[in-house]
PDB file of N, CA, C and O in Angstrom:
ATOM      1  N   MET A   1      -9.314  16.129  -3.701  1.00 66.00           N
ATOM      2  CA  MET A   1      -8.114  15.346  -3.916  1.00 66.00           C
ATOM      3  C   MET A   1      -6.970  16.279  -4.301  1.00 66.00           C
ATOM      4  O   MET A   1      -7.159  17.143  -5.154  1.00 66.00           O
ATOM      5  N   PRO A   2      -5.814  16.081  -3.727  1.00 76.00           N
ATOM      6  CA  PRO A   2      -4.674  16.929  -4.096  1.00 76.00           C
ATOM      7  C   PRO A   2      -4.276  16.784  -5.558  1.00 76.00           C
ATOM      8  O   PRO A   2      -3.856  17.729  -6.193  1.00 76.00           O
ATOM      9  N   ALA A   3      -4.392  15.583  -6.094  1.00 72.00           N
ATOM     10  CA  ALA A   3      -4.044  15.331  -7.493  1.00 72.00           C
ATOM     11  C   ALA A   3      -5.156  14.500  -8.121  1.00 72.00           C
ATOM     12  O   ALA A   3      -5.058  13.284  -8.234  1.00 72.00           O
ATOM     13  N   PRO A   4      -6.258  15.143  -8.530  1.00 70.00           N
ATOM     14  CA  PRO A   4      -7.392  14.397  -9.091  1.00 70.00           C
ATOM     15  C   PRO A   4      -6.992  13.601 -10.328  1.00 70.00           C
ATOM     16  O   PRO A   4      -6.102  13.994 -11.072  1.00 70.00           O
ATOM     17  N   ILE A   5      -7.634  12.472 -10.503  1.00 66.00           N
ATOM     18  CA  ILE A   5      -7.414  11.658 -11.698  1.00 66.00           C
ATOM     19  C   ILE A   5      -8.761  11.306 -12.301  1.00 66.00           C
ATOM     20  O   ILE A   5      -9.789  11.379 -11.636  1.00 66.00           O
ATOM     21  N   MET A   6      -8.760  10.946 -13.560  1.00 64.00           N
ATOM     22  CA  MET A   6      -9.981  10.511 -14.219  1.00 64.00           C
ATOM     23  C   MET A   6     -10.006   8.988 -14.157  1.00 64.00           C
ATOM     24  O   MET A   6      -9.307   8.307 -14.894  1.00 64.00           O
ATOM     25  N   GLY A   7     -10.792   8.442 -13.230  1.00 60.00           N
ATOM     26  CA  GLY A   7     -10.857   6.993 -13.073  1.00 60.00           C
ATOM     27  C   GLY A   7     -11.485   6.327 -14.278  1.00 60.00           C
ATOM     28  O   GLY A   7     -11.017   5.302 -14.744  1.00 60.00           O
ATOM     29  N   ALA A   8     -12.541   6.878 -14.754  1.00 59.00           N
ATOM     30  CA  ALA A   8     -13.213   6.387 -15.964  1.00 59.00           C
ATOM     31  C   ALA A   8     -14.059   7.536 -16.482  1.00 59.00           C
ATOM     32  O   ALA A   8     -14.802   8.153 -15.727  1.00 59.00           O
ATOM     33  N   GLU A   9     -13.941   7.823 -17.744  1.00 67.00           N
ATOM     34  CA  GLU A   9     -14.589   9.032 -18.255  1.00 67.00           C
ATOM     35  C   GLU A   9     -16.107   8.990 -18.190  1.00 67.00           C
ATOM     36  O   GLU A   9     -16.763  10.004 -18.175  1.00 67.00           O
ATOM     37  N   ASP A  10     -16.695   7.799 -18.129  1.00 80.00           N
ATOM     38  CA  ASP A  10     -18.151   7.733 -18.094  1.00 80.00           C
ATOM     39  C   ASP A  10     -18.715   7.393 -16.715  1.00 80.00           C
ATOM     40  O   ASP A  10     -19.924   7.383 -16.522  1.00 80.00           O
ATOM     41  N   PHE A  11     -17.880   7.138 -15.730  1.00 81.00           N
ATOM     42  CA  PHE A  11     -18.373   6.745 -14.411  1.00 81.00           C
ATOM     43  C   PHE A  11     -19.195   7.850 -13.764  1.00 81.00           C
ATOM     44  O   PHE A  11     -20.160   7.578 -13.052  1.00 81.00           O
ATOM     45  N   SER A  12     -18.864   9.104 -14.019  1.00 81.00           N
ATOM     46  CA  SER A  12     -19.640  10.204 -13.436  1.00 81.00           C
ATOM     47  C   SER A  12     -21.082  10.195 -13.937  1.00 81.00           C
ATOM     48  O   SER A  12     -21.995  10.588 -13.212  1.00 81.00           O
ATOM     49  N   TYR A  13     -21.294   9.709 -15.152  1.00 87.00           N
ATOM     50  CA  TYR A  13     -22.664   9.618 -15.673  1.00 87.00           C
ATOM     51  C   TYR A  13     -23.461   8.544 -14.929  1.00 87.00           C
ATOM     52  O   TYR A  13     -24.657   8.708 -14.687  1.00 87.00           O
ATOM     53  N   VAL A  14     -22.808   7.458 -14.587  1.00 87.00           N
ATOM     54  CA  VAL A  14     -23.464   6.416 -13.796  1.00 87.00           C
ATOM     55  C   VAL A  14     -23.887   6.992 -12.452  1.00 87.00           C
ATOM     56  O   VAL A  14     -24.999   6.771 -11.982  1.00 87.00           O
ATOM     57  N   LEU A  15     -23.005   7.767 -11.828  1.00 88.00           N
ATOM     58  CA  LEU A  15     -23.295   8.332 -10.507  1.00 88.00           C
ATOM     59  C   LEU A  15     -24.406   9.381 -10.543  1.00 88.00           C
ATOM     60  O   LEU A  15     -25.002   9.678  -9.507  1.00 88.00           O
ATOM     61  N   GLN A  16     -24.700   9.929 -11.704  1.00 92.00           N
ATOM     62  CA  GLN A  16     -25.823  10.860 -11.807  1.00 92.00           C
ATOM     63  C   GLN A  16     -27.158  10.119 -11.697  1.00 92.00           C
ATOM     64  O   GLN A  16     -28.169  10.708 -11.334  1.00 92.00           O
ATOM     65  N   LYS A  17     -27.160   8.839 -12.003  1.00 93.00           N
ATOM     66  CA  LYS A  17     -28.387   8.032 -11.985  1.00 93.00           C
ATOM     67  C   LYS A  17     -28.479   7.135 -10.754  1.00 93.00           C
ATOM     68  O   LYS A  17     -29.568   6.753 -10.350  1.00 93.00           O
ATOM     69  N   MET A  18     -27.334   6.769 -10.193  1.00 88.00           N
ATOM     70  CA  MET A  18     -27.300   5.793  -9.112  1.00 88.00           C
ATOM     71  C   MET A  18     -26.242   6.194  -8.093  1.00 88.00           C
ATOM     72  O   MET A  18     -25.124   6.520  -8.484  1.00 88.00           O
ATOM     73  N   PRO A  19     -26.576   6.198  -6.800  1.00 84.00           N
ATOM     74  CA  PRO A  19     -25.554   6.527  -5.800  1.00 84.00           C
ATOM     75  C   PRO A  19     -24.399   5.522  -5.869  1.00 84.00           C
ATOM     76  O   PRO A  19     -24.612   4.338  -6.132  1.00 84.00           O
ATOM     77  N   GLY A  20     -23.216   5.995  -5.642  1.00 84.00           N
ATOM     78  CA  GLY A  20     -22.062   5.102  -5.669  1.00 84.00           C
ATOM     79  C   GLY A  20     -20.783   5.848  -5.407  1.00 84.00           C
ATOM     80  O   GLY A  20     -20.790   7.042  -5.105  1.00 84.00           O
ATOM     81  N   CYS A  21     -19.682   5.154  -5.523  1.00 80.00           N
ATOM     82  CA  CYS A  21     -18.363   5.766  -5.347  1.00 80.00           C
ATOM     83  C   CYS A  21     -17.322   4.889  -6.029  1.00 80.00           C
ATOM     84  O   CYS A  21     -17.586   3.741  -6.361  1.00 80.00           O
ATOM     85  N   MET A  22     -16.161   5.460  -6.211  1.00 79.00           N
ATOM     86  CA  MET A  22     -15.037   4.716  -6.752  1.00 79.00           C
ATOM     87  C   MET A  22     -14.030   4.563  -5.616  1.00 79.00           C
ATOM     88  O   MET A  22     -13.764   5.518  -4.891  1.00 79.00           O
ATOM     89  N   VAL A  23     -13.505   3.366  -5.460  1.00 82.00           N
ATOM     90  CA  VAL A  23     -12.585   3.077  -4.368  1.00 82.00           C
ATOM     91  C   VAL A  23     -11.245   2.645  -4.943  1.00 82.00           C
ATOM     92  O   VAL A  23     -11.191   1.830  -5.864  1.00 82.00           O
ATOM     93  N   PHE A  24     -10.188   3.182  -4.399  1.00 79.00           N
ATOM     94  CA  PHE A  24      -8.847   2.741  -4.743  1.00 79.00           C
ATOM     95  C   PHE A  24      -8.384   1.829  -3.609  1.00 79.00           C
ATOM     96  O   PHE A  24      -8.118   2.294  -2.514  1.00 79.00           O
ATOM     97  N   LEU A  25      -8.322   0.554  -3.871  1.00 84.00           N
ATOM     98  CA  LEU A  25      -8.027  -0.429  -2.835  1.00 84.00           C
ATOM     99  C   LEU A  25      -6.563  -0.399  -2.416  1.00 84.00           C
ATOM    100  O   LEU A  25      -6.246  -0.573  -1.254  1.00 84.00           O
ATOM    101  N   GLY A  26      -5.671  -0.202  -3.323  1.00 84.00           N
ATOM    102  CA  GLY A  26      -4.249  -0.184  -2.970  1.00 84.00           C
ATOM    103  C   GLY A  26      -3.698  -1.589  -2.829  1.00 84.00           C
ATOM    104  O   GLY A  26      -3.535  -2.083  -1.720  1.00 84.00           O
ATOM    105  N   VAL A  27      -3.451  -2.247  -3.926  1.00 87.00           N
ATOM    106  CA  VAL A  27      -2.974  -3.626  -3.892  1.00 87.00           C
ATOM    107  C   VAL A  27      -1.528  -3.764  -4.380  1.00 87.00           C
ATOM    108  O   VAL A  27      -1.067  -4.859  -4.646  1.00 87.00           O
ATOM    109  N   ALA A  28      -0.816  -2.648  -4.462  1.00 88.00           N
ATOM    110  CA  ALA A  28       0.590  -2.715  -4.870  1.00 88.00           C
ATOM    111  C   ALA A  28       1.377  -3.475  -3.800  1.00 88.00           C
ATOM    112  O   ALA A  28       1.068  -3.382  -2.612  1.00 88.00           O
ATOM    113  N   PRO A  29       2.375  -4.241  -4.205  1.00 89.00           N
ATOM    114  CA  PRO A  29       3.212  -4.927  -3.222  1.00 89.00           C
ATOM    115  C   PRO A  29       3.811  -3.933  -2.223  1.00 89.00           C
ATOM    116  O   PRO A  29       4.051  -2.773  -2.554  1.00 89.00           O
ATOM    117  N   CYS A  30       4.042  -4.394  -1.009  1.00 88.00           N
ATOM    118  CA  CYS A  30       4.530  -3.514   0.068  1.00 88.00           C
ATOM    119  C   CYS A  30       5.833  -2.813  -0.286  1.00 88.00           C
ATOM    120  O   CYS A  30       6.079  -1.707   0.182  1.00 88.00           O
ATOM    121  N   ASP A  31       6.662  -3.435  -1.106  1.00 91.00           N
ATOM    122  CA  ASP A  31       7.957  -2.832  -1.433  1.00 91.00           C
ATOM    123  C   ASP A  31       7.902  -1.921  -2.665  1.00 91.00           C
ATOM    124  O   ASP A  31       8.927  -1.445  -3.129  1.00 91.00           O
ATOM    125  N   VAL A  32       6.686  -1.659  -3.184  1.00 88.00           N
ATOM    126  CA  VAL A  32       6.527  -0.814  -4.365  1.00 88.00           C
ATOM    127  C   VAL A  32       5.650   0.389  -4.015  1.00 88.00           C
ATOM    128  O   VAL A  32       4.534   0.223  -3.535  1.00 88.00           O
ATOM    129  N   SER A  33       6.154   1.580  -4.230  1.00 85.00           N
ATOM    130  CA  SER A  33       5.373   2.791  -4.001  1.00 85.00           C
ATOM    131  C   SER A  33       4.218   2.840  -4.994  1.00 85.00           C
ATOM    132  O   SER A  33       4.379   2.465  -6.157  1.00 85.00           O
ATOM    133  N   HIS A  34       3.065   3.296  -4.529  1.00 79.00           N
ATOM    134  CA  HIS A  34       1.930   3.388  -5.462  1.00 79.00           C
ATOM    135  C   HIS A  34       2.221   4.365  -6.596  1.00 79.00           C
ATOM    136  O   HIS A  34       1.598   4.306  -7.634  1.00 79.00           O
ATOM    137  N   HIS A  35       3.200   5.240  -6.401  1.00 81.00           N
ATOM    138  CA  HIS A  35       3.595   6.173  -7.463  1.00 81.00           C
ATOM    139  C   HIS A  35       4.357   5.451  -8.581  1.00 81.00           C
ATOM    140  O   HIS A  35       4.425   5.940  -9.705  1.00 81.00           O
ATOM    141  N   HIS A  36       4.949   4.310  -8.266  1.00 85.00           N
ATOM    142  CA  HIS A  36       5.754   3.582  -9.244  1.00 85.00           C
ATOM    143  C   HIS A  36       5.121   2.265  -9.671  1.00 85.00           C
ATOM    144  O   HIS A  36       5.666   1.567 -10.521  1.00 85.00           O
ATOM    145  N   ALA A  37       3.991   1.907  -9.100  1.00 85.00           N
ATOM    146  CA  ALA A  37       3.326   0.650  -9.463  1.00 85.00           C
ATOM    147  C   ALA A  37       2.705   0.787 -10.852  1.00 85.00           C
ATOM    148  O   ALA A  37       2.261   1.859 -11.243  1.00 85.00           O
ATOM    149  N   HIS A  38       2.673  -0.311 -11.569  1.00 85.00           N
ATOM    150  CA  HIS A  38       2.052  -0.312 -12.896  1.00 85.00           C
ATOM    151  C   HIS A  38       0.534  -0.238 -12.750  1.00 85.00           C
ATOM    152  O   HIS A  38      -0.036  -0.745 -11.783  1.00 85.00           O
ATOM    153  N   ALA A  39      -0.127   0.363 -13.694  1.00 80.00           N
ATOM    154  CA  ALA A  39      -1.576   0.557 -13.657  1.00 80.00           C
ATOM    155  C   ALA A  39      -2.317  -0.769 -13.722  1.00 80.00           C
ATOM    156  O   ALA A  39      -1.787  -1.789 -14.179  1.00 80.00           O
ATOM    157  N   CYS A  40      -3.560  -0.742 -13.279  1.00 78.00           N
ATOM    158  CA  CYS A  40      -4.377  -1.962 -13.187  1.00 78.00           C
ATOM    159  C   CYS A  40      -4.529  -2.704 -14.511  1.00 78.00           C
ATOM    160  O   CYS A  40      -4.628  -3.916 -14.514  1.00 78.00           O
ATOM    161  N   HIS A  41      -4.562  -2.019 -15.610  1.00 79.00           N
ATOM    162  CA  HIS A  41      -4.787  -2.677 -16.892  1.00 79.00           C
ATOM    163  C   HIS A  41      -3.487  -2.939 -17.645  1.00 79.00           C
ATOM    164  O   HIS A  41      -3.517  -3.279 -18.819  1.00 79.00           O
ATOM    165  N   SER A  42      -2.367  -2.812 -16.939  1.00 84.00           N
ATOM    166  CA  SER A  42      -1.067  -3.075 -17.552  1.00 84.00           C
ATOM    167  C   SER A  42      -0.739  -4.560 -17.446  1.00 84.00           C
ATOM    168  O   SER A  42      -1.031  -5.202 -16.433  1.00 84.00           O
ATOM    169  N   ASN A  43      -0.089  -5.094 -18.466  1.00 90.00           N
ATOM    170  CA  ASN A  43       0.346  -6.491 -18.389  1.00 90.00           C
ATOM    171  C   ASN A  43       1.548  -6.644 -17.459  1.00 90.00           C
ATOM    172  O   ASN A  43       1.987  -7.757 -17.196  1.00 90.00           O
ATOM    173  N   ARG A  44       2.061  -5.533 -16.941  1.00 90.00           N
ATOM    174  CA  ARG A  44       3.182  -5.566 -15.993  1.00 90.00           C
ATOM    175  C   ARG A  44       2.723  -5.360 -14.549  1.00 90.00           C
ATOM    176  O   ARG A  44       3.531  -5.326 -13.647  1.00 90.00           O
ATOM    177  N   MET A  45       1.418  -5.252 -14.339  1.00 89.00           N
ATOM    178  CA  MET A  45       0.898  -5.041 -12.996  1.00 89.00           C
ATOM    179  C   MET A  45       1.203  -6.252 -12.107  1.00 89.00           C
ATOM    180  O   MET A  45       1.054  -7.393 -12.517  1.00 89.00           O
ATOM    181  N   VAL A  46       1.663  -5.972 -10.910  1.00 91.00           N
ATOM    182  CA  VAL A  46       1.874  -6.993  -9.887  1.00 91.00           C
ATOM    183  C   VAL A  46       1.094  -6.539  -8.674  1.00 91.00           C
ATOM    184  O   VAL A  46       1.134  -5.369  -8.304  1.00 91.00           O
ATOM    185  N   MET A  47       0.355  -7.457  -8.050  1.00 89.00           N
ATOM    186  CA  MET A  47      -0.425  -7.044  -6.894  1.00 89.00           C
ATOM    187  C   MET A  47      -0.189  -7.957  -5.713  1.00 89.00           C
ATOM    188  O   MET A  47       0.181  -9.113  -5.863  1.00 89.00           O
ATOM    189  N   ASP A  48      -0.394  -7.380  -4.540  1.00 91.00           N
ATOM    190  CA  ASP A  48      -0.327  -8.112  -3.288  1.00 91.00           C
ATOM    191  C   ASP A  48      -1.694  -8.758  -3.101  1.00 91.00           C
ATOM    192  O   ASP A  48      -2.651  -8.095  -2.706  1.00 91.00           O
ATOM    193  N   GLU A  49      -1.803 -10.031  -3.411  1.00 90.00           N
ATOM    194  CA  GLU A  49      -3.099 -10.694  -3.391  1.00 90.00           C
ATOM    195  C   GLU A  49      -3.701 -10.750  -1.990  1.00 90.00           C
ATOM    196  O   GLU A  49      -4.921 -10.844  -1.843  1.00 90.00           O
ATOM    197  N   ASP A  50      -2.881 -10.658  -0.946  1.00 90.00           N
ATOM    198  CA  ASP A  50      -3.414 -10.627   0.421  1.00 90.00           C
ATOM    199  C   ASP A  50      -4.261  -9.376   0.643  1.00 90.00           C
ATOM    200  O   ASP A  50      -5.185  -9.388   1.459  1.00 90.00           O
ATOM    201  N   ALA A  51      -3.966  -8.303  -0.081  1.00 88.00           N
ATOM    202  CA  ALA A  51      -4.744  -7.064   0.061  1.00 88.00           C
ATOM    203  C   ALA A  51      -6.157  -7.225  -0.483  1.00 88.00           C
ATOM    204  O   ALA A  51      -7.046  -6.455  -0.130  1.00 88.00           O
ATOM    205  N   MET A  52      -6.368  -8.223  -1.319  1.00 89.00           N
ATOM    206  CA  MET A  52      -7.702  -8.443  -1.880  1.00 89.00           C
ATOM    207  C   MET A  52      -8.725  -8.759  -0.790  1.00 89.00           C
ATOM    208  O   MET A  52      -9.911  -8.479  -0.951  1.00 89.00           O
ATOM    209  N   ALA A  53      -8.284  -9.316   0.333  1.00 93.00           N
ATOM    210  CA  ALA A  53      -9.200  -9.605   1.447  1.00 93.00           C
ATOM    211  C   ALA A  53      -9.890  -8.329   1.909  1.00 93.00           C
ATOM    212  O   ALA A  53     -11.073  -8.348   2.256  1.00 93.00           O
ATOM    213  N   ASN A  54      -9.169  -7.212   1.904  1.00 91.00           N
ATOM    214  CA  ASN A  54      -9.776  -5.927   2.287  1.00 91.00           C
ATOM    215  C   ASN A  54     -10.861  -5.517   1.302  1.00 91.00           C
ATOM    216  O   ASN A  54     -11.910  -5.008   1.688  1.00 91.00           O
ATOM    217  N   GLY A  55     -10.615  -5.720   0.021  1.00 91.00           N
ATOM    218  CA  GLY A  55     -11.615  -5.378  -0.990  1.00 91.00           C
ATOM    219  C   GLY A  55     -12.840  -6.273  -0.885  1.00 91.00           C
ATOM    220  O   GLY A  55     -13.973  -5.808  -1.017  1.00 91.00           O
ATOM    221  N   ILE A  56     -12.613  -7.544  -0.631  1.00 93.00           N
ATOM    222  CA  ILE A  56     -13.737  -8.469  -0.470  1.00 93.00           C
ATOM    223  C   ILE A  56     -14.564  -8.074   0.744  1.00 93.00           C
ATOM    224  O   ILE A  56     -15.801  -8.038   0.692  1.00 93.00           O
ATOM    225  N   ALA A  57     -13.898  -7.763   1.855  1.00 95.00           N
ATOM    226  CA  ALA A  57     -14.604  -7.344   3.067  1.00 95.00           C
ATOM    227  C   ALA A  57     -15.380  -6.053   2.829  1.00 95.00           C
ATOM    228  O   ALA A  57     -16.516  -5.902   3.301  1.00 95.00           O
ATOM    229  N   LEU A  58     -14.793  -5.126   2.093  1.00 93.00           N
ATOM    230  CA  LEU A  58     -15.472  -3.869   1.785  1.00 93.00           C
ATOM    231  C   LEU A  58     -16.756  -4.123   0.996  1.00 93.00           C
ATOM    232  O   LEU A  58     -17.822  -3.619   1.350  1.00 93.00           O
ATOM    233  N   HIS A  59     -16.664  -4.917  -0.057  1.00 91.00           N
ATOM    234  CA  HIS A  59     -17.840  -5.201  -0.877  1.00 91.00           C
ATOM    235  C   HIS A  59     -18.898  -5.967  -0.081  1.00 91.00           C
ATOM    236  O   HIS A  59     -20.099  -5.712  -0.223  1.00 91.00           O
ATOM    237  N   ALA A  60     -18.473  -6.890   0.755  1.00 94.00           N
ATOM    238  CA  ALA A  60     -19.434  -7.639   1.574  1.00 94.00           C
ATOM    239  C   ALA A  60     -20.146  -6.708   2.554  1.00 94.00           C
ATOM    240  O   ALA A  60     -21.365  -6.801   2.740  1.00 94.00           O
ATOM    241  N   ALA A  61     -19.404  -5.782   3.169  1.00 93.00           N
ATOM    242  CA  ALA A  61     -20.010  -4.837   4.118  1.00 93.00           C
ATOM    243  C   ALA A  61     -21.002  -3.910   3.413  1.00 93.00           C
ATOM    244  O   ALA A  61     -22.080  -3.615   3.960  1.00 93.00           O
ATOM    245  N   ILE A  62     -20.658  -3.467   2.222  1.00 89.00           N
ATOM    246  CA  ILE A  62     -21.580  -2.612   1.458  1.00 89.00           C
ATOM    247  C   ILE A  62     -22.843  -3.393   1.134  1.00 89.00           C
ATOM    248  O   ILE A  62     -23.966  -2.879   1.297  1.00 89.00           O
ATOM    249  N   ALA A  63     -22.703  -4.637   0.691  1.00 89.00           N
ATOM    250  CA  ALA A  63     -23.865  -5.454   0.352  1.00 89.00           C
ATOM    251  C   ALA A  63     -24.726  -5.708   1.588  1.00 89.00           C
ATOM    252  O   ALA A  63     -25.965  -5.606   1.535  1.00 89.00           O
ATOM    253  N   GLU A  64     -24.095  -6.014   2.720  1.00 92.00           N
ATOM    254  CA  GLU A  64     -24.847  -6.244   3.952  1.00 92.00           C
ATOM    255  C   GLU A  64     -25.643  -5.004   4.349  1.00 92.00           C
ATOM    256  O   GLU A  64     -26.812  -5.085   4.730  1.00 92.00           O
ATOM    257  N   ARG A  65     -24.997  -3.853   4.266  1.00 89.00           N
ATOM    258  CA  ARG A  65     -25.683  -2.616   4.645  1.00 89.00           C
ATOM    259  C   ARG A  65     -26.835  -2.307   3.686  1.00 89.00           C
ATOM    260  O   ARG A  65     -27.911  -1.912   4.096  1.00 89.00           O
ATOM    261  N   TYR A  66     -26.591  -2.501   2.405  1.00 85.00           N
ATOM    262  CA  TYR A  66     -27.625  -2.213   1.400  1.00 85.00           C
ATOM    263  C   TYR A  66     -28.809  -3.156   1.544  1.00 85.00           C
ATOM    264  O   TYR A  66     -29.951  -2.756   1.392  1.00 85.00           O
ATOM    265  N   LEU A  67     -28.522  -4.417   1.829  1.00 89.00           N
ATOM    266  CA  LEU A  67     -29.578  -5.442   1.890  1.00 89.00           C
ATOM    267  C   LEU A  67     -30.238  -5.558   3.259  1.00 89.00           C
ATOM    268  O   LEU A  67     -31.226  -6.265   3.400  1.00 89.00           O
ATOM    269  N   ALA A  68     -29.693  -4.866   4.249  1.00 87.00           N
ATOM    270  CA  ALA A  68     -30.232  -4.966   5.609  1.00 87.00           C
ATOM    271  C   ALA A  68     -31.663  -4.453   5.655  1.00 87.00           C
ATOM    272  O   ALA A  68     -31.985  -3.407   5.108  1.00 87.00           O
ATOM    273  N   VAL A  69     -32.479  -5.214   6.304  1.00 68.00           N
ATOM    274  CA  VAL A  69     -33.870  -4.827   6.478  1.00 68.00           C
ATOM    275  C   VAL A  69     -33.962  -3.987   7.749  1.00 68.00           C
ATOM    276  O   VAL A  69     -33.542  -4.452   8.816  1.00 68.00           O
ATOM    277  N   PRO A  70     -34.453  -2.746   7.657  1.00 72.00           N
ATOM    278  CA  PRO A  70     -34.571  -1.920   8.871  1.00 72.00           C
ATOM    279  C   PRO A  70     -35.434  -2.643   9.910  1.00 72.00           C
ATOM    280  O   PRO A  70     -36.476  -3.194   9.585  1.00 72.00           O
ATOM    281  N   GLY A  71     -34.967  -2.646  11.130  1.00 59.00           N
ATOM    282  CA  GLY A  71     -35.720  -3.368  12.145  1.00 59.00           C
ATOM    283  C   GLY A  71     -35.859  -2.591  13.330  1.00 59.00           C
ATOM    284  O   GLY A  71     -36.310  -2.370  14.256  1.00 59.00           O
TER     285      GLY A  71
END
């Protein structure tokens, strides 16, 4: 990453025990640069709720792949 960030200080410990990844979905409104959007845990955060469909699809695809029975 050109500008690494600490997503959660303990998440790397989880990944040592269980495969996984952290995903940045990008739900800032179209007219707001992600550089200027308020953080997820801010009471000033505004999100483009239509972008949530992408996150739902991502999680569903991961679950389908994980639960798929090899055939």
